[in-house]
Coordinates of C-alpha atoms (C1' of nucleotides) in Angstrom, one line a residue:
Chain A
X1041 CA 0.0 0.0 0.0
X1042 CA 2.8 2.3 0.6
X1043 CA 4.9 1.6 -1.9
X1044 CA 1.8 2.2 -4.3
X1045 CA 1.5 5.2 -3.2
X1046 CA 4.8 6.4 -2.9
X1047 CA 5.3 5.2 -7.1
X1048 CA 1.8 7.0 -7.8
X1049 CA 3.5 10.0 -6.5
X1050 CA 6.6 9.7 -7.9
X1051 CA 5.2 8.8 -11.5
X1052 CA 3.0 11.5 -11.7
X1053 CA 5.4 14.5 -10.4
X1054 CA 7.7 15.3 -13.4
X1055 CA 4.6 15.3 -15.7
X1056 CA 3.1 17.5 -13.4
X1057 CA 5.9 20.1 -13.7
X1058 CA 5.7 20.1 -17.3
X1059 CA 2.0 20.6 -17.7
X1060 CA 2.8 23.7 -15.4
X1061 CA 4.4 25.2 -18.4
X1062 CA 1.4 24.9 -20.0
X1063 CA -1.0 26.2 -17.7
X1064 CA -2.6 22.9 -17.6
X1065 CA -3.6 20.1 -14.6
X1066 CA -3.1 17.0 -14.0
X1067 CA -7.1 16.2 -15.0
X1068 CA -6.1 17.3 -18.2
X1069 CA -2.9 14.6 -18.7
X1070 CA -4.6 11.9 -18.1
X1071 CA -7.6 12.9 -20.6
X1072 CA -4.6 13.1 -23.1
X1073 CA -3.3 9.9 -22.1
X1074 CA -6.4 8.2 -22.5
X1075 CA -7.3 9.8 -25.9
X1076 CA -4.0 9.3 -27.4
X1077 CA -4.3 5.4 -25.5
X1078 CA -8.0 4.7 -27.6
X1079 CA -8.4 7.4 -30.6
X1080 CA -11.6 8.0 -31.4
X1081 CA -13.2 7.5 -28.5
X1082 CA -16.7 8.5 -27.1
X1083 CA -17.2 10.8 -24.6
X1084 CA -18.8 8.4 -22.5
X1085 CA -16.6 6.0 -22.8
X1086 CA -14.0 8.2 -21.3
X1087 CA -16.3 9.0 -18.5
X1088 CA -16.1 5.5 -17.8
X1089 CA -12.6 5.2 -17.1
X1090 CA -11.9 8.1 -15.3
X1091 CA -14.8 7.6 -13.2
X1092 CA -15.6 11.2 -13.2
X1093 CA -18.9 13.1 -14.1
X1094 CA -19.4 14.9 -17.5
X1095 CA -19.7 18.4 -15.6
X1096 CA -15.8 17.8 -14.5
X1097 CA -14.7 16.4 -17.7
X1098 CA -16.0 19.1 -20.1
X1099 CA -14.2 22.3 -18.3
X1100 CA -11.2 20.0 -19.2
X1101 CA -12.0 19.0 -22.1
X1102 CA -13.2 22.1 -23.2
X1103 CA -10.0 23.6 -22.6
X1104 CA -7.7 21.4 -24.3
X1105 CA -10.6 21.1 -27.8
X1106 CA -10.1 25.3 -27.4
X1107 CA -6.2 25.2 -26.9
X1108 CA -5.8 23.0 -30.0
X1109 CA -4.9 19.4 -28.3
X1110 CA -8.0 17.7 -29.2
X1111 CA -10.6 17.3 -32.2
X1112 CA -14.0 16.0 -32.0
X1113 CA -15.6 14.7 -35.0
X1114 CA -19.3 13.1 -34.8
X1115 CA -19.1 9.5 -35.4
X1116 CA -20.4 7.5 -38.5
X1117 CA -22.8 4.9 -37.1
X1118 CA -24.0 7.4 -34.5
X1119 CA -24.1 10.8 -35.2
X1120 CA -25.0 11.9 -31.7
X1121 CA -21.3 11.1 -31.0
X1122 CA -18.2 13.4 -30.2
X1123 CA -15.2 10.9 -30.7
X1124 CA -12.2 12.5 -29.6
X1125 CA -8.6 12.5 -31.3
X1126 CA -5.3 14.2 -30.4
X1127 CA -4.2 16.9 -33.1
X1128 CA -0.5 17.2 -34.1
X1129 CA -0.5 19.3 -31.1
X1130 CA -1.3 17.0 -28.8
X1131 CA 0.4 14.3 -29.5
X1132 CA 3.4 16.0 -29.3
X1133 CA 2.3 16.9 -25.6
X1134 CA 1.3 13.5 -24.9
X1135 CA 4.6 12.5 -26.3
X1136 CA 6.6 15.0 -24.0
X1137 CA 4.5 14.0 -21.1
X1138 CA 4.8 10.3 -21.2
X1139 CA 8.5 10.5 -22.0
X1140 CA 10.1 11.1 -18.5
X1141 CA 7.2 8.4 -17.4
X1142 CA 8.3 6.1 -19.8
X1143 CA 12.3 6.7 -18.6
X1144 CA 10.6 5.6 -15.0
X1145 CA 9.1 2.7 -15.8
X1146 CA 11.9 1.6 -18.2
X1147 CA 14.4 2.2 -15.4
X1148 CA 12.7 0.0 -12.8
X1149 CA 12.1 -3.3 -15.9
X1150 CA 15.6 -2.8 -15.9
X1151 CA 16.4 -2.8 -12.3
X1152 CA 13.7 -5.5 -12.0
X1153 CA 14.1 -7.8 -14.7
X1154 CA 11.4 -9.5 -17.0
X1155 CA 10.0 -11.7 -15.1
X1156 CA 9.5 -9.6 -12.4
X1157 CA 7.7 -7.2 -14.8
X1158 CA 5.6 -10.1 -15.6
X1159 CA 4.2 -10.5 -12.3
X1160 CA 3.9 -6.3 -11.4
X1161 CA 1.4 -6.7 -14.5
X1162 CA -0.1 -9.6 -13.0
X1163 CA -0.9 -8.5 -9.6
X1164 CA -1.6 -4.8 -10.3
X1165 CA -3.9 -6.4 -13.2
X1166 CA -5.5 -8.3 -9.8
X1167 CA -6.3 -4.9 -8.2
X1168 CA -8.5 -4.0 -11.0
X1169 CA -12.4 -4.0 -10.5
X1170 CA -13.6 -7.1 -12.8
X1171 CA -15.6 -4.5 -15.2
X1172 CA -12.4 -2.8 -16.5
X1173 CA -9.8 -5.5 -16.1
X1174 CA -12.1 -7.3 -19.2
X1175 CA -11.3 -4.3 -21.1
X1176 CA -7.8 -4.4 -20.4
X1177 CA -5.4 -4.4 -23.5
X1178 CA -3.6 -7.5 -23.7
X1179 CA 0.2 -6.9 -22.3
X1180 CA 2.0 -5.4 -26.2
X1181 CA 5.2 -6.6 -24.7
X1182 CA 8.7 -4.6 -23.7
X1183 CA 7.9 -1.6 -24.6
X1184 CA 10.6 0.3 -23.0
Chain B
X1495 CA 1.0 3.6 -17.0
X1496 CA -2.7 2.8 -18.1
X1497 CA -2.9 -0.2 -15.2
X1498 CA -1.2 1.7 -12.9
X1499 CA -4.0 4.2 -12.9
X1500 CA -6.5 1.7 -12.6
X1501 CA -5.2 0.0 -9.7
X1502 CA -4.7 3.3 -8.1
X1503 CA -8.4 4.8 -8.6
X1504 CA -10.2 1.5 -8.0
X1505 CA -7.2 1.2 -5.0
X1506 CA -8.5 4.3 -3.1
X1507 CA -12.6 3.8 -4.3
X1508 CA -13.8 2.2 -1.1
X1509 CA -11.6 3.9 1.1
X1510 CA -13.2 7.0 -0.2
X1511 CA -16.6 6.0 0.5
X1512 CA -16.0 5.2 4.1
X1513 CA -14.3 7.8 4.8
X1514 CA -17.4 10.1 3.0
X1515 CA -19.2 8.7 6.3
X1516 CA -17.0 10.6 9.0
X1517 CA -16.9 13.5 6.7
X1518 CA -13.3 13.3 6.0
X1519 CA -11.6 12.6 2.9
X1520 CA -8.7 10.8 1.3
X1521 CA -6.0 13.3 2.6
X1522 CA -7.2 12.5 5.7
X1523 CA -6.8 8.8 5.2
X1524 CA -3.3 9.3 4.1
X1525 CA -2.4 11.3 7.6
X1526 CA -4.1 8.2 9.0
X1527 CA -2.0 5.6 7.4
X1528 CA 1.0 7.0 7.5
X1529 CA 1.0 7.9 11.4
X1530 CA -0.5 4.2 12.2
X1531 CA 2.5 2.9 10.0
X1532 CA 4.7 5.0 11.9
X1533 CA 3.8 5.9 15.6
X1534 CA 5.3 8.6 16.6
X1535 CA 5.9 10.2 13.2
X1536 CA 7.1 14.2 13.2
X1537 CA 5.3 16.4 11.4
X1538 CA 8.1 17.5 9.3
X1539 CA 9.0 13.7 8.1
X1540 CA 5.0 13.0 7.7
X1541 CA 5.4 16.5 5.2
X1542 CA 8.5 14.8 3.5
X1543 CA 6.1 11.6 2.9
X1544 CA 3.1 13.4 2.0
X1545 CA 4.9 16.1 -0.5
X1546 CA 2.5 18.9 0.7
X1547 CA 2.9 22.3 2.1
X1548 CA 2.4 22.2 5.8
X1549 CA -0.7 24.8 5.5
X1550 CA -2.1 22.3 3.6
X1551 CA -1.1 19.3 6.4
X1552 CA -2.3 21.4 9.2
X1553 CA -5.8 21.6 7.8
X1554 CA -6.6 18.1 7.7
X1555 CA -4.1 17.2 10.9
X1556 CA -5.9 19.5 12.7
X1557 CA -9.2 18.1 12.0
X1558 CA -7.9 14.9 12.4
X1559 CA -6.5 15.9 16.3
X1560 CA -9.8 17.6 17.0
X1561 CA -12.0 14.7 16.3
X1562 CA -9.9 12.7 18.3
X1563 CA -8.4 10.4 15.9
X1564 CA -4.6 11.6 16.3
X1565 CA -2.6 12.9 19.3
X1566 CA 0.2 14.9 19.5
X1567 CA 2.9 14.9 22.2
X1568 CA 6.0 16.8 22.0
X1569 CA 9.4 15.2 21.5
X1570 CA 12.1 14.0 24.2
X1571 CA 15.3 14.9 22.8
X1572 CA 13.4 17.8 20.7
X1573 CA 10.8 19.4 22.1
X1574 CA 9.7 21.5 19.7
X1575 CA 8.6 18.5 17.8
X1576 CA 4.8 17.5 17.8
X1577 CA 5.1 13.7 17.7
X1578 CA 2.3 12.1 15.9
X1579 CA 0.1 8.9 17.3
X1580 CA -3.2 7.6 16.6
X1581 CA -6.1 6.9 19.4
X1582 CA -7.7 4.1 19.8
X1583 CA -10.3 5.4 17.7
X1584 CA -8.3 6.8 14.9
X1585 CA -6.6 3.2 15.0
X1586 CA -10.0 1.6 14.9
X1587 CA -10.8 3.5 11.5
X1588 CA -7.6 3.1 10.0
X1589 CA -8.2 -0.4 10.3
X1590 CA -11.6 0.2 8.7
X1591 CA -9.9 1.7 6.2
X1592 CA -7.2 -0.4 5.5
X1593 CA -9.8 -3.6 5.1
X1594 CA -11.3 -3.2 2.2
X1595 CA -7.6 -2.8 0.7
X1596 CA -5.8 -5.7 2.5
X1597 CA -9.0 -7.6 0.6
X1598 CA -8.1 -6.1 -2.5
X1599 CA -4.5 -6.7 -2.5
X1600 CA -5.0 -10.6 -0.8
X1601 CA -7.2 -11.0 -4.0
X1602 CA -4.9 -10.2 -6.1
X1603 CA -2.2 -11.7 -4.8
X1604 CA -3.5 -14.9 -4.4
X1605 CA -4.3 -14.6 -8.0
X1606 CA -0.9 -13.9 -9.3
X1607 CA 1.3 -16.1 -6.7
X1608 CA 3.7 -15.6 -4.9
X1609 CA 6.6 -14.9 -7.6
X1610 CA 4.2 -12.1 -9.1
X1611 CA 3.9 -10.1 -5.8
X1612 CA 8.0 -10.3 -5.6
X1613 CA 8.3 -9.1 -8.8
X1614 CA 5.4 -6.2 -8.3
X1615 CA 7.3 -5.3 -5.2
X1616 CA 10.4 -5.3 -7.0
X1617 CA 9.2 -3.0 -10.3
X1618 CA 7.4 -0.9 -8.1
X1619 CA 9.7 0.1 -5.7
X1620 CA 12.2 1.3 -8.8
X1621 CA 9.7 3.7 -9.4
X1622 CA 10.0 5.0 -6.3
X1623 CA 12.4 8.2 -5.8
X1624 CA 15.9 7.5 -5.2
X1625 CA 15.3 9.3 -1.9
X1626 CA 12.8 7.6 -0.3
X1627 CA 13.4 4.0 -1.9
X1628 CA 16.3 4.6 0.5
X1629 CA 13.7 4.5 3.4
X1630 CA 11.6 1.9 2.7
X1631 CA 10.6 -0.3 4.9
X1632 CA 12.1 -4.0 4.5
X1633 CA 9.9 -6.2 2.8
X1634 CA 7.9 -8.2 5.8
X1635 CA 6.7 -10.6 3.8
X1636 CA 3.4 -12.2 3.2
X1637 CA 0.5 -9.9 5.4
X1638 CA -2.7 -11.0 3.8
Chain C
dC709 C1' 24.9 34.3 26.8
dC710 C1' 23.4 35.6 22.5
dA711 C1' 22.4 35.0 17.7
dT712 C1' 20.8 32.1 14.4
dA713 C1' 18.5 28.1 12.7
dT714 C1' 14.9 24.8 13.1
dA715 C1' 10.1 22.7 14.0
dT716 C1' 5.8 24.0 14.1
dG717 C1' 1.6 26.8 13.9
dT718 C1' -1.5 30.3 11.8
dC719 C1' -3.8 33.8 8.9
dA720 C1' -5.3 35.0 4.3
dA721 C1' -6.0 34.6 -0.5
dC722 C1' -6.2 31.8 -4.5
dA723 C1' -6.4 27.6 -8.1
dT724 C1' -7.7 23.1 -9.5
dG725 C1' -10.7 19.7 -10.0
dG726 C1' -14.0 17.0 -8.0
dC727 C1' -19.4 17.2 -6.9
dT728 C1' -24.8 18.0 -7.4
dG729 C1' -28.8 19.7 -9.7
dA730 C1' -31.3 21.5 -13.5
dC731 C1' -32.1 22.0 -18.1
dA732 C1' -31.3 21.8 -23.5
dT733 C1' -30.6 19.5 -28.0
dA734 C1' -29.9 16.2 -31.5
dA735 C1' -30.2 11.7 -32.9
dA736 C1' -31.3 6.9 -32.2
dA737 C1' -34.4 3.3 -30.9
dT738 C1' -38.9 1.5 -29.9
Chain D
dA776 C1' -44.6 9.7 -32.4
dT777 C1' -42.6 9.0 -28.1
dT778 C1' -38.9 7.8 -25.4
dT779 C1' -34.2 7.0 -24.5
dT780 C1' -29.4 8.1 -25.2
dA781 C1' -25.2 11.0 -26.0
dT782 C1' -23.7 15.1 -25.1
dG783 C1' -23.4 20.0 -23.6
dT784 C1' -24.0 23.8 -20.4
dC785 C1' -25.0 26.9 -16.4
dA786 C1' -24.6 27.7 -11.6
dG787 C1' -22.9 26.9 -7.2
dC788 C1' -20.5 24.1 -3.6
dC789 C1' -16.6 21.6 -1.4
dA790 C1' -12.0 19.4 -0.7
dT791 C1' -7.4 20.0 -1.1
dG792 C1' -3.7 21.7 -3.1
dT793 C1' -0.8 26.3 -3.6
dT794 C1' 2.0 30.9 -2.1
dG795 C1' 3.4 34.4 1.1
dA796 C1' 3.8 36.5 5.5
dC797 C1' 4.4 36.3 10.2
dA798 C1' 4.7 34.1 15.2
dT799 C1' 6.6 31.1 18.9
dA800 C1' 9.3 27.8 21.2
dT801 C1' 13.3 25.3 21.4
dA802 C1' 17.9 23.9 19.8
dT803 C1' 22.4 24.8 18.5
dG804 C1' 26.8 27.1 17.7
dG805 C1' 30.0 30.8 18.5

DNA sequence: CCATATATGTCAACATGGCTGACATAAAAT
DNA sequence: ATTTTATGTCAGCCATGTTGACATATATGG
């Protein structure tokens, strides 16, 4: 429990400082992260993983659509759709953002070893409520 | 990244809704856990922990003291220090607290064996600041 | 002993990002 | 044609972070 918390802290700091620059929150990382993660994706889906209510989500999103780092475009089979997109923009944020992450996590595989990567996935995969873990992307491999 | 933020928000859900009960919230429950898991704590190393201002800390401390959940007592060598100590009633919700998570974390360690929950103990603690990894408690082995 | 540094507390103002509740619109589904 | 769904929007509230300034008691070093 502590050291979860202690690597939740730690992970999310140096993005933090960089979205500073920017005048933007942590709220709005991780609806880049998730957007980059699943392109095209419905606004409610997106409620559903952050678990937050639409009111919250749309002064974020709202700001990132009207800073340039997102597109919505109505979707084809249903029209009442926004599905959201990075722009050029924001992927290059995403990119900056994830990249001291990615450093992190590529430090401790090293430091750690495969197959202790392996079971990290595995347990942390346990901690999931059922709902989402089904949704889970299957592991892409070393990515690092 | 994306599991890790899963396991986190699903990780502090059920906390959150017990603690919605006393009227506190989660950075109460952090000043909870981290003065049960060290007695005694001073203010200035529970800041260190935590990574918040101490205006912030004395909000939520204080709250915490006046409801009787934490006492403070000054130091022996130091006096100036405020040592840090649950009552028996902030030790009786921290346990409260902590339930629903040891449940969460047996789960999932049953599920991913005993190898897993070395190697998730092993990635996760190189994510940890060079700093603090330094002060981590020594594994103590299987708790659930 | 005195000067300075440290541990802690406190007041005030402000920002972020959650929340609830109410209401609106367009498109899909029945 | 009606109802349901996906989304948006306004308004206000709350929790929890921030900065800056200042106060007090105690420890520490010349």
């Amino acid at each position: 429990m502590e050291l979860l918390f202690y690597a939740y802290r730690d992970f999310t700091a140096e993005p933090d400082a960089i979205l500073a620059k920017h005048k933007l929150g942590r709220a709005h990382h991780r609806v880049i992260y998730f957007v980059g993660r699943y392109p095209l994706i419905s606004v409610s889906e997106l409620l559903a993983i952050l678990r937050i209510t639409k009111q919250s989500l749309s002064r974020v999103l709202g700001e990132l659509v009207r800073e340039g780092f997102i597109t919505q475009q109505p979707g084809q089979r249903d029209r009442r759709q926004r599905l959201l997109e990075l722009t050029a923009k924001g992927a290059e944020l995403e990119h900056k953002l994830s990249e001291s992450q990615r450093q992190r996590v590529a430090r401790a595989y090293r430091a750690a070893g495969a197959a202790a990567v392996e079971g990290y996935r595995k347990v942390l995969s346990g901690m999931v409520d059922d709902d989402r873990r089904a949704k889970l992307p299957r592991n892409r491999g070393p990515r690092a």
